[in-house]
C-alpha positions as a Markdown table, in Angstrom:
| # | Residue | x | y | z |
|---|---|---|---|---|
| 1 | Met | 73.2 | 110.0 | 107.4 |
| 2 | Asn | 70.7 | 107.2 | 107.3 |
| 3 | Ser | 68.9 | 107.8 | 110.7 |
| 4 | Pro | 66.3 | 105.1 | 111.4 |
| 5 | Ser | 62.8 | 106.0 | 112.6 |
| 6 | Pro | 61.8 | 104.9 | 116.2 |
| 7 | Ser | 59.7 | 102.2 | 114.7 |
| 8 | Asp | 62.5 | 101.0 | 112.5 |
| 9 | Val | 63.7 | 98.1 | 114.7 |
| 10 | Gly | 65.2 | 94.7 | 114.2 |
| 11 | Arg | 67.6 | 92.1 | 115.6 |
| 12 | Leu | 71.3 | 92.6 | 116.3 |
| 13 | Val | 73.5 | 89.5 | 116.4 |
| 14 | His | 76.7 | 89.8 | 118.3 |
| 15 | Leu | 79.7 | 87.5 | 118.0 |
| 16 | Gly | 82.1 | 87.3 | 120.9 |
| 17 | Ile | 80.0 | 88.1 | 124.0 |
| 18 | Gly | 82.8 | 88.9 | 126.4 |
| 19 | Asn | 83.2 | 91.7 | 129.0 |
| 20 | Phe | 84.0 | 94.4 | 126.6 |
| 21 | Ala | 80.8 | 94.0 | 124.4 |
| 22 | Arg | 78.7 | 93.9 | 127.6 |
| 23 | Ala | 80.3 | 97.1 | 128.9 |
| 24 | His | 80.2 | 99.0 | 125.6 |
| 25 | Thr | 78.4 | 98.2 | 122.4 |
| 26 | Leu | 75.5 | 96.3 | 124.0 |
| 27 | Val | 74.9 | 99.1 | 126.6 |
| 28 | Asp | 74.6 | 101.6 | 123.8 |
| 29 | Thr | 72.3 | 99.2 | 122.0 |
| 30 | Glu | 70.0 | 99.0 | 125.0 |
| 31 | Ile | 70.0 | 102.8 | 125.3 |
| 32 | Ala | 69.1 | 103.0 | 121.6 |
| 33 | Gly | 66.0 | 101.0 | 122.4 |
| 34 | Gly | 63.7 | 98.6 | 120.6 |
| 35 | Trp | 66.2 | 96.1 | 119.3 |
| 36 | Ser | 66.4 | 92.4 | 120.0 |
| 37 | Val | 69.9 | 91.0 | 120.6 |
| 38 | Ala | 71.1 | 87.4 | 120.0 |
| 39 | Ala | 74.6 | 86.8 | 121.2 |
| 40 | Phe | 77.3 | 84.1 | 120.6 |
| 41 | Thr | 80.2 | 83.4 | 122.9 |
| 42 | Gly | 83.8 | 83.7 | 122.0 |
| 43 | Arg | 86.4 | 81.4 | 123.7 |
| 44 | Ser | 84.2 | 80.2 | 126.6 |
| 45 | Ala | 80.9 | 78.5 | 126.0 |
| 46 | Gly | 80.2 | 78.9 | 129.8 |
| 47 | Met | 79.1 | 82.5 | 129.3 |
| 48 | Ala | 76.1 | 81.3 | 127.4 |
| 49 | Asp | 74.9 | 79.1 | 130.3 |
| 50 | Ser | 75.5 | 81.9 | 132.8 |
| 51 | Leu | 73.7 | 84.6 | 130.9 |
| 52 | Asn | 70.8 | 82.4 | 129.8 |
| 53 | Ala | 70.3 | 81.3 | 133.5 |
| 54 | Gln | 69.9 | 85.1 | 134.2 |
| 55 | Gly | 67.5 | 85.8 | 131.4 |
| 56 | Gly | 70.3 | 87.6 | 129.5 |
| 57 | Arg | 70.5 | 90.2 | 132.3 |
| 58 | Tyr | 73.8 | 91.2 | 134.0 |
| 59 | Gly | 75.1 | 93.9 | 136.3 |
| 60 | Leu | 77.3 | 96.7 | 135.0 |
| 61 | Ile | 79.6 | 98.3 | 137.6 |
| 62 | Val | 80.9 | 101.7 | 136.4 |
| 63 | Arg | 83.9 | 102.2 | 138.7 |
| 64 | Gly | 84.9 | 105.9 | 139.2 |
| 65 | Pro | 87.8 | 107.1 | 141.2 |
| 66 | Glu | 85.6 | 107.5 | 144.3 |
| 67 | Gln | 82.5 | 105.3 | 143.9 |
| 68 | Asp | 80.6 | 102.8 | 141.9 |
| 69 | Glu | 77.5 | 103.2 | 139.9 |
| 70 | Val | 75.6 | 99.9 | 139.3 |
| 71 | Arg | 72.8 | 99.1 | 136.9 |
| 72 | Ile | 71.2 | 96.1 | 135.3 |
| 73 | Val | 71.6 | 95.8 | 131.5 |
| 74 | Asp | 68.7 | 94.0 | 130.0 |
| 75 | Val | 69.1 | 93.8 | 126.3 |
| 76 | Ile | 70.1 | 90.2 | 125.4 |
| 77 | Asp | 67.3 | 87.9 | 124.4 |
| 78 | Glu | 69.3 | 84.7 | 123.7 |
| 79 | Val | 72.9 | 83.5 | 124.0 |
| 80 | His | 74.4 | 80.6 | 122.1 |
| 81 | Pro | 77.9 | 79.0 | 122.3 |
| 82 | Ala | 80.1 | 79.9 | 119.3 |
| 83 | Ala | 80.0 | 76.2 | 118.2 |
| 84 | Asp | 76.2 | 76.4 | 117.5 |
| 85 | Val | 76.7 | 77.2 | 113.8 |
| 86 | Asp | 73.2 | 76.2 | 113.0 |
| 87 | Ala | 71.8 | 78.8 | 115.3 |
| 88 | Leu | 73.9 | 81.6 | 113.7 |
| 89 | Val | 72.9 | 80.4 | 110.2 |
| 90 | Arg | 69.3 | 80.5 | 111.1 |
| 91 | Leu | 69.5 | 84.0 | 112.6 |
| 92 | Leu | 71.4 | 85.5 | 109.7 |
| 93 | Ala | 68.9 | 84.0 | 107.2 |
| 94 | Asp | 66.1 | 85.7 | 109.1 |
| 95 | Pro | 65.2 | 89.1 | 107.5 |
| 96 | Phe | 64.5 | 90.5 | 111.0 |
| 97 | Thr | 68.3 | 90.4 | 111.6 |
| 98 | Ala | 69.8 | 93.6 | 110.2 |
| 99 | Val | 73.1 | 94.1 | 112.1 |
| 100 | Val | 76.0 | 91.8 | 113.1 |
| 101 | Thr | 78.5 | 93.2 | 115.5 |
| 102 | Leu | 81.8 | 91.4 | 116.4 |
| 103 | Thr | 84.3 | 91.5 | 119.3 |
| 104 | Ile | 86.4 | 88.5 | 118.4 |
| 105 | Thr | 90.0 | 90.0 | 119.0 |
| 106 | Glu | 92.7 | 90.6 | 116.4 |
| 107 | Lys | 93.4 | 86.9 | 115.9 |
| 108 | Gly | 89.7 | 86.1 | 115.3 |
| 109 | Tyr | 90.0 | 87.5 | 111.7 |
| 110 | Ser | 92.6 | 85.0 | 110.6 |
| 111 | Ala | 91.2 | 81.8 | 112.2 |
| 112 | Gly | 91.0 | 79.9 | 108.9 |
| 113 | Ser | 88.0 | 78.4 | 107.0 |
| 114 | Asp | 86.6 | 75.9 | 109.6 |
| 115 | Pro | 83.2 | 77.2 | 110.8 |
| 116 | Ala | 83.8 | 75.4 | 114.0 |
| 117 | Thr | 86.6 | 77.8 | 114.9 |
| 118 | Ser | 86.3 | 80.7 | 112.5 |
| 119 | Ala | 83.8 | 83.5 | 112.9 |
| 120 | Pro | 84.2 | 84.8 | 109.3 |
| 121 | Ala | 83.6 | 81.3 | 108.0 |
| 122 | Arg | 80.4 | 81.0 | 110.1 |
| 123 | Ile | 79.2 | 84.4 | 108.9 |
| 124 | Ala | 79.8 | 83.3 | 105.3 |
| 125 | Leu | 77.5 | 80.3 | 105.9 |
| 126 | Gly | 74.9 | 82.5 | 107.3 |
| 127 | Leu | 75.0 | 84.9 | 104.4 |
| 128 | Gln | 74.7 | 82.0 | 102.0 |
| 129 | Ala | 71.6 | 80.9 | 103.8 |
| 130 | Arg | 70.3 | 84.5 | 103.7 |
| 131 | Arg | 70.7 | 84.6 | 100.0 |
| 132 | Glu | 69.0 | 81.2 | 99.5 |
| 133 | Ala | 66.1 | 82.5 | 101.6 |
| 134 | Gly | 65.6 | 85.3 | 99.2 |
| 135 | Val | 66.2 | 88.1 | 101.7 |
| 136 | Glu | 66.8 | 91.4 | 99.8 |
| 137 | Glu | 67.2 | 93.8 | 102.7 |
| 138 | Pro | 70.8 | 94.8 | 103.4 |
| 139 | Ile | 72.6 | 93.5 | 106.4 |
| 140 | Ala | 75.5 | 95.3 | 108.1 |
| 141 | Leu | 78.6 | 93.6 | 109.5 |
| 142 | Val | 80.1 | 95.9 | 112.2 |
| 143 | Ser | 83.6 | 95.2 | 113.6 |
| 144 | Cys | 84.3 | 96.5 | 117.1 |
| 145 | Asp | 87.8 | 95.1 | 117.5 |
| 146 | Asn | 91.0 | 97.1 | 118.0 |
| 147 | Leu | 92.3 | 97.0 | 114.4 |
| 148 | Thr | 92.9 | 99.8 | 112.1 |
| 149 | Gly | 90.4 | 99.5 | 109.2 |
| 150 | Asn | 88.6 | 96.7 | 111.2 |
| 151 | Gly | 85.7 | 96.7 | 108.8 |
| 152 | Glu | 88.1 | 96.2 | 105.8 |
| 153 | Val | 89.8 | 93.3 | 107.7 |
| 154 | Leu | 86.4 | 91.8 | 108.5 |
| 155 | Gly | 85.1 | 92.2 | 104.9 |
| 156 | Ala | 88.3 | 90.6 | 103.5 |
| 157 | Ala | 88.0 | 87.6 | 105.9 |
| 158 | Val | 84.4 | 86.9 | 105.0 |
| 159 | Leu | 84.9 | 87.4 | 101.2 |
| 160 | Ala | 87.7 | 84.9 | 101.3 |
| 161 | Glu | 85.1 | 82.3 | 102.3 |
| 162 | Leu | 82.7 | 83.1 | 99.4 |
| 163 | Asp | 82.6 | 82.0 | 95.8 |
| 164 | Glu | 82.3 | 84.5 | 93.0 |
| 165 | Glu | 78.5 | 84.3 | 92.7 |
| 166 | Met | 78.2 | 85.0 | 96.4 |
| 167 | Arg | 80.6 | 87.9 | 96.2 |
| 168 | Thr | 78.4 | 89.6 | 93.7 |
| 169 | Trp | 75.4 | 89.1 | 96.0 |
| 170 | Phe | 77.5 | 90.4 | 99.0 |
| 171 | Ala | 78.3 | 93.7 | 97.2 |
| 172 | Asp | 74.6 | 94.3 | 96.7 |
| 173 | His | 73.3 | 93.2 | 100.1 |
| 174 | Val | 76.0 | 93.6 | 102.8 |
| 175 | Asp | 77.5 | 96.7 | 104.3 |
| 176 | Val | 80.8 | 96.3 | 106.2 |
| 177 | Val | 81.3 | 99.0 | 108.8 |
| 178 | Ser | 84.5 | 100.1 | 110.6 |
| 179 | Thr | 84.3 | 101.5 | 114.1 |
| 180 | Met | 86.5 | 102.8 | 116.8 |
| 181 | Val | 85.6 | 101.6 | 120.3 |
| 182 | Asp | 87.1 | 102.8 | 123.6 |
| 183 | Arg | 86.2 | 101.8 | 127.1 |
| 184 | Ile | 88.6 | 100.1 | 129.5 |
| 185 | Thr | 87.1 | 96.9 | 130.9 |
| 186 | Pro | 89.2 | 94.9 | 133.3 |
| 187 | Ser | 88.2 | 91.5 | 134.6 |
| 188 | Ala | 85.6 | 91.7 | 137.4 |
| 189 | Asp | 87.0 | 91.2 | 140.9 |
| 190 | Glu | 85.8 | 88.7 | 143.5 |
| 191 | Lys | 83.5 | 91.3 | 145.1 |
| 192 | Ala | 81.7 | 92.4 | 141.9 |
| 193 | Ser | 78.9 | 89.8 | 142.3 |
| 194 | Glu | 78.3 | 90.9 | 145.9 |
| 195 | Ile | 78.1 | 94.6 | 144.8 |
| 196 | Val | 75.6 | 93.8 | 142.1 |
| 197 | Arg | 73.5 | 91.7 | 144.5 |
| 198 | Ala | 73.6 | 94.4 | 147.2 |
| 199 | Gln | 72.6 | 97.3 | 145.0 |
| 200 | Thr | 70.2 | 95.5 | 142.5 |
| 201 | Gly | 69.1 | 92.2 | 144.0 |
| 202 | Leu | 70.3 | 90.3 | 141.0 |
| 203 | Asp | 72.4 | 87.1 | 141.7 |
| 204 | Asp | 74.9 | 87.7 | 138.9 |
| 205 | Leu | 77.4 | 85.1 | 138.0 |
| 206 | Val | 79.0 | 87.3 | 135.2 |
| 207 | Pro | 79.1 | 91.0 | 136.3 |
| 208 | Val | 81.0 | 93.5 | 134.3 |
| 209 | Val | 83.3 | 96.2 | 135.7 |
| 210 | Thr | 84.2 | 99.2 | 133.5 |
| 211 | Glu | 85.3 | 102.9 | 133.7 |
| 212 | Pro | 83.1 | 106.0 | 133.4 |
| 213 | Phe | 84.7 | 106.9 | 130.0 |
| 214 | Ser | 83.1 | 105.5 | 126.8 |
| 215 | Glu | 83.6 | 106.4 | 123.2 |
| 216 | Trp | 82.2 | 104.8 | 120.0 |
| 217 | Val | 82.8 | 106.2 | 116.6 |
| 218 | Val | 81.0 | 104.4 | 113.7 |
| 219 | Glu | 81.5 | 104.7 | 110.0 |
| 220 | Asp | 78.3 | 106.1 | 108.4 |
| 221 | Arg | 77.6 | 103.5 | 105.7 |
| 222 | Phe | 74.4 | 101.7 | 106.6 |
| 223 | Arg | 72.0 | 101.1 | 103.8 |
| 224 | Gly | 69.6 | 99.1 | 106.0 |
| 225 | Arg | 68.2 | 99.3 | 109.5 |
| 226 | Arg | 70.4 | 100.0 | 112.5 |
| 227 | Pro | 69.8 | 100.9 | 116.2 |
| 228 | Glu | 69.5 | 104.6 | 117.0 |
| 229 | Trp | 72.9 | 104.6 | 118.7 |
| 230 | Glu | 73.0 | 108.4 | 118.6 |
| 231 | Lys | 70.8 | 108.3 | 121.7 |
| 232 | Ala | 73.8 | 106.8 | 123.5 |
| 233 | Gly | 76.2 | 109.5 | 122.2 |
| 234 | Val | 77.7 | 107.4 | 119.4 |
| 235 | Gln | 79.4 | 109.5 | 116.8 |
| 236 | Phe | 78.9 | 108.7 | 113.1 |
| 237 | Thr | 81.5 | 109.8 | 110.6 |
| 238 | Asp | 82.6 | 109.5 | 107.0 |
| 239 | Asp | 86.3 | 109.5 | 108.0 |
| 240 | Ile | 87.1 | 107.0 | 110.7 |
| 241 | Glu | 90.7 | 106.3 | 110.1 |
| 242 | Leu | 92.1 | 109.2 | 112.2 |
| 243 | His | 89.8 | 108.2 | 115.1 |
| 244 | Glu | 91.1 | 104.6 | 114.8 |
| 245 | Leu | 94.7 | 105.6 | 114.7 |
| 246 | Arg | 94.4 | 108.1 | 117.6 |
| 247 | Lys | 93.0 | 105.4 | 119.9 |
| 248 | Leu | 95.2 | 102.5 | 118.6 |
| 249 | Arg | 98.5 | 104.5 | 118.9 |
| 250 | Leu | 97.8 | 106.5 | 122.0 |
| 251 | Leu | 95.6 | 104.3 | 124.2 |
| 252 | Asn | 96.3 | 100.8 | 123.0 |
| 253 | Gly | 100.0 | 101.6 | 122.3 |
| 254 | Ala | 100.5 | 102.9 | 125.9 |
| 255 | His | 98.5 | 100.0 | 127.2 |
| 256 | Thr | 100.8 | 97.5 | 125.4 |
| 257 | Leu | 104.0 | 99.3 | 126.6 |
| 258 | Met | 102.8 | 99.4 | 130.2 |
| 259 | Ala | 101.6 | 95.8 | 130.1 |
| 260 | Tyr | 105.1 | 94.5 | 129.5 |
| 261 | Ala | 107.4 | 97.3 | 130.9 |
| 262 | Gly | 105.3 | 97.5 | 134.0 |
| 263 | Gln | 105.5 | 93.8 | 134.8 |
| 264 | Val | 109.3 | 93.8 | 134.0 |
| 265 | Ala | 109.6 | 96.7 | 136.5 |
| 266 | Gly | 107.7 | 94.6 | 139.1 |
| 267 | Val | 104.2 | 96.2 | 139.2 |
| 268 | Glu | 100.9 | 94.5 | 138.5 |
| 269 | Arg | 98.3 | 97.1 | 137.6 |
| 270 | Val | 97.9 | 100.0 | 135.2 |
| 271 | Asp | 97.6 | 102.6 | 137.9 |
| 272 | Glu | 100.9 | 101.4 | 139.4 |
| 273 | Ala | 102.6 | 101.4 | 136.0 |
| 274 | Ile | 101.6 | 105.0 | 135.1 |
| 275 | Ala | 102.8 | 106.1 | 138.5 |
| 276 | His | 106.1 | 104.4 | 138.1 |
| 277 | Arg | 108.6 | 107.1 | 137.2 |
| 278 | Glu | 110.6 | 105.2 | 134.6 |
| 279 | Val | 107.6 | 103.5 | 133.0 |
| 280 | Arg | 105.8 | 106.8 | 132.8 |
| 281 | Ala | 108.8 | 108.3 | 131.0 |
| 282 | Leu | 108.6 | 105.5 | 128.4 |
| 283 | Val | 104.9 | 106.2 | 127.9 |
| 284 | Glu | 105.5 | 109.9 | 127.4 |
| 285 | Glu | 108.2 | 109.1 | 124.8 |
| 286 | Leu | 105.8 | 106.7 | 123.0 |
| 287 | Trp | 103.1 | 109.3 | 123.0 |
| 288 | Ala | 105.3 | 112.0 | 121.5 |
| 289 | Glu | 106.3 | 109.6 | 118.7 |
| 290 | Ala | 102.7 | 108.5 | 118.0 |
| 291 | Arg | 101.3 | 112.0 | 118.2 |
| 292 | Ser | 103.7 | 113.1 | 115.4 |
| 293 | Thr | 102.0 | 110.6 | 113.1 |
| 294 | Leu | 98.5 | 111.9 | 113.7 |
| 295 | Ala | 97.1 | 114.8 | 111.6 |
| 296 | Leu | 95.0 | 116.2 | 114.5 |
| 297 | Pro | 95.2 | 119.5 | 116.3 |
| 298 | Glu | 97.7 | 119.7 | 119.1 |
| 299 | Ala | 94.9 | 120.9 | 121.5 |
| 300 | Glu | 92.8 | 117.8 | 120.7 |
| 301 | Leu | 95.8 | 115.5 | 121.2 |
| 302 | Asp | 96.7 | 117.3 | 124.5 |
| 303 | Ala | 93.1 | 116.8 | 125.8 |
| 304 | Tyr | 93.1 | 113.1 | 124.7 |
| 305 | Thr | 96.4 | 112.2 | 126.4 |
| 306 | Ala | 95.4 | 114.1 | 129.5 |
| 307 | Ala | 92.2 | 112.1 | 129.7 |
| 308 | Leu | 94.1 | 108.9 | 129.1 |
| 309 | Glu | 96.4 | 109.6 | 132.0 |
| 310 | Glu | 93.4 | 110.3 | 134.3 |
| 311 | Arg | 91.8 | 107.1 | 133.2 |
| 312 | Phe | 95.1 | 105.1 | 133.7 |
| 313 | Arg | 95.5 | 106.6 | 137.2 |
| 314 | Asn | 92.0 | 105.4 | 138.4 |
| 315 | Pro | 93.1 | 103.3 | 141.4 |
| 316 | Arg | 89.7 | 101.6 | 141.8 |
| 317 | Leu | 89.6 | 100.2 | 138.3 |
| 318 | Ala | 92.4 | 97.7 | 139.2 |
| 319 | Asp | 93.1 | 96.8 | 135.6 |
| 320 | Phe | 95.8 | 94.1 | 135.8 |
| 321 | Leu | 98.7 | 94.2 | 133.3 |
| 322 | Ile | 98.6 | 90.5 | 132.8 |
| 323 | Arg | 95.2 | 90.8 | 131.2 |
| 324 | Ile | 96.4 | 93.4 | 128.7 |
| 325 | Ala | 99.6 | 91.4 | 128.0 |
| 326 | Ala | 97.7 | 88.6 | 126.2 |
| 327 | Asp | 98.2 | 88.1 | 122.5 |
| 328 | Gly | 101.3 | 90.4 | 122.1 |
| 329 | Ser | 102.4 | 88.8 | 118.9 |
| 330 | Ala | 99.1 | 89.9 | 117.3 |
| 331 | Lys | 99.1 | 93.4 | 118.9 |
| 332 | Leu | 102.6 | 94.7 | 118.3 |
| 333 | Pro | 102.5 | 94.4 | 114.5 |
| 334 | Val | 99.5 | 96.8 | 114.4 |
| 335 | Arg | 100.4 | 99.1 | 117.4 |
| 336 | Ala | 104.2 | 99.6 | 117.4 |
| 337 | Leu | 105.7 | 98.5 | 114.1 |
| 338 | Pro | 103.7 | 100.9 | 111.8 |
| 339 | Val | 104.9 | 103.9 | 113.9 |
| 340 | Ile | 108.5 | 102.8 | 113.8 |
| 341 | Ala | 108.2 | 102.4 | 110.0 |
| 342 | Glu | 106.5 | 105.8 | 109.5 |
| 343 | Leu | 109.1 | 107.6 | 111.6 |
| 344 | Gly | 112.0 | 106.1 | 109.5 |
| 345 | Gly | 113.3 | 103.3 | 111.8 |
| 346 | Pro | 114.1 | 102.4 | 115.4 |
| 347 | Glu | 116.5 | 105.3 | 116.0 |
| 348 | Gln | 113.6 | 107.8 | 115.4 |
| 349 | Ala | 111.2 | 105.8 | 117.6 |
| 350 | Pro | 112.8 | 104.8 | 120.9 |
| 351 | Gly | 109.5 | 104.8 | 122.7 |
| 352 | Glu | 108.0 | 102.3 | 120.3 |
| 353 | Val | 111.2 | 100.2 | 120.4 |
| 354 | Ala | 110.8 | 100.1 | 124.2 |
| 355 | Ala | 107.3 | 98.6 | 123.7 |
| 356 | Val | 108.8 | 95.8 | 121.6 |
| 357 | Ala | 111.7 | 95.3 | 123.9 |
| 358 | Ala | 109.5 | 95.2 | 126.9 |
| 359 | Trp | 107.5 | 92.4 | 125.2 |
| 360 | Thr | 110.6 | 90.3 | 124.3 |
| 361 | Ala | 112.0 | 90.8 | 127.9 |
| 362 | Trp | 108.6 | 89.9 | 129.4 |
| 363 | Val | 108.0 | 86.8 | 127.4 |
| 364 | Thr | 111.6 | 85.7 | 128.1 |
| 365 | Asp | 111.1 | 86.2 | 131.9 |
| 366 | Arg | 107.8 | 84.3 | 131.8 |
| 367 | Val | 109.1 | 81.4 | 129.8 |
| 368 | Arg | 112.3 | 81.0 | 131.9 |
| 369 | Gly | 110.3 | 81.4 | 135.0 |
| 370 | Gly | 108.0 | 78.5 | 134.0 |
| 371 | His | 104.9 | 80.7 | 133.5 |
| 372 | Glu | 102.3 | 80.6 | 130.7 |
| 373 | Val | 102.4 | 83.2 | 127.9 |
| 374 | Lys | 98.9 | 83.7 | 126.7 |
| 375 | Asp | 99.4 | 84.2 | 122.9 |
| 376 | Pro | 98.4 | 82.5 | 119.7 |
| 377 | Gln | 102.1 | 81.7 | 119.1 |
| 378 | Ala | 102.8 | 80.6 | 122.6 |
| 379 | Asp | 104.7 | 77.5 | 121.6 |
| 380 | Ala | 107.0 | 79.3 | 119.2 |
| 381 | Ile | 107.5 | 82.1 | 121.8 |
| 382 | Ala | 108.6 | 79.5 | 124.3 |
| 383 | Ser | 111.1 | 78.0 | 121.9 |
| 384 | Ala | 112.5 | 81.4 | 120.9 |
| 385 | Ala | 112.7 | 82.7 | 124.5 |
| 386 | Ala | 114.7 | 79.6 | 125.5 |
| 387 | Leu | 117.7 | 80.6 | 123.3 |
| 388 | Glu | 120.7 | 81.7 | 125.3 |
| 389 | Asp | 122.3 | 84.2 | 122.9 |
| 390 | Asp | 120.4 | 87.5 | 123.2 |
| 391 | Thr | 120.7 | 88.4 | 119.5 |
| 392 | Glu | 119.5 | 84.9 | 118.4 |
| 393 | Arg | 116.7 | 85.0 | 121.0 |
| 394 | Val | 115.4 | 88.5 | 120.0 |
| 395 | Thr | 115.8 | 87.6 | 116.3 |
| 396 | Ala | 113.6 | 84.6 | 116.7 |
| 397 | Leu | 111.0 | 86.5 | 118.8 |
| 398 | Leu | 110.8 | 89.4 | 116.3 |
| 399 | Asp | 110.5 | 86.9 | 113.4 |
| 400 | Leu | 107.1 | 85.9 | 115.0 |
| 401 | Ile | 105.8 | 89.5 | 114.6 |
| 402 | Gly | 107.1 | 89.9 | 111.0 |
| 403 | Val | 110.5 | 91.5 | 111.6 |
| 404 | Pro | 113.2 | 89.7 | 109.4 |
| 405 | Ala | 116.6 | 88.7 | 110.6 |
| 406 | Gly | 119.1 | 91.5 | 110.2 |
| 407 | Asp | 116.5 | 94.3 | 110.6 |
| 408 | Pro | 117.9 | 97.2 | 112.6 |
| 409 | Leu | 115.1 | 96.7 | 115.1 |
| 410 | Val | 116.8 | 93.6 | 116.3 |
| 411 | Val | 119.9 | 95.4 | 117.5 |
| 412 | Ala | 117.8 | 98.3 | 119.0 |
| 413 | Val | 115.6 | 95.8 | 120.9 |
| 414 | Val | 118.6 | 93.9 | 122.3 |
| 415 | Ala | 120.1 | 97.2 | 123.6 |
| 416 | Gln | 116.7 | 98.5 | 124.9 |
| 417 | Glu | 116.1 | 95.4 | 126.9 |
| 418 | Lys | 119.1 | 96.2 | 129.0 |
| 419 | Arg | 117.8 | 99.7 | 129.8 |
| 420 | Leu | 114.3 | 98.6 | 130.9 |
| 421 | Pro | 113.5 | 99.4 | 134.5 |
| 422 | Arg | 113.7 | 96.4 | 136.9 |
| 423 | Pro | 112.6 | 96.0 | 140.5 |
């Protein structure tokens, strides 16, 4: 492994400075020590104003089952709105910048070729400037989003924006790194700022609330400098796929199921969903199916699901299902559909079918109730959910996640919708 020396420091640029990055990857970067951080916002430019007004500092509330631990994270030097393409290009052209991390969500990797809206397109411009500046030192692009093979997805998205000459330079100068990240980070509640102020004295407009558990597994393929993340307990590995699948199919898969089935059943939070007898039974069914696809020791899987249940049951975390329910059309194709396919179809994967059926039922309830569905395909979902015939409605909704008309999953989902727990 390419372990940097304590004097081997540089700048890390982060794209998508939301709650998760500030609870996870940037905390580990601060613990590693010595690195400068320049960040760019994701959807909301207001985060840049708030963090810059606080000198980049913010309060981190680690919410255990019984009490909070509060600390100030002071690792960010500058924050820019995502639209400041010139700033990103300038930073990537600077040889002091050695690592770029991203938390841009699943849909951020297919945002097209407009640098005003596409992070991969902005990175491509920055790399072009780096080449033109004659920088020879490698730079690493590190995806921290919930995607299997997230580094491969990132690399493909950036390469799609480069010409053939730049692609040759890319191969010699850019490492693209996959990672697996895990730390539940709900939206901060109204009292979070008061807690930070009372315990630290910081008037914090953008505090972060998270859980005690944290895990980060990083592919070991850096040719250049990187932070000493080992100091924060980060695990480096040559085989990240199993770690990704374990988390994606057990944690994220259960989260997705609970987000929709829990709300259909009339509850609002994760701890309420896992305590709901019928929703919990669906989670156990999904876990059994997902576990059968993972080539890991039973004891390790037992320990992981037991830890997940303990995390889900934390009543003080108050992780609302409506937050997790966002962007379902982007999540289900990578969380539920691959397991159904691997197990041979919907008859062999009723727990995963329940996750899909809970989504179709939930979006239908939302649309017909006049409520917003936060999703990149919101308009198409609204049109599909308005169809009166159940088979036509489910067919149209599943088409949005890549399931063709006539697929056996359509019939299975229609049937499963009727079996979902209701208030």
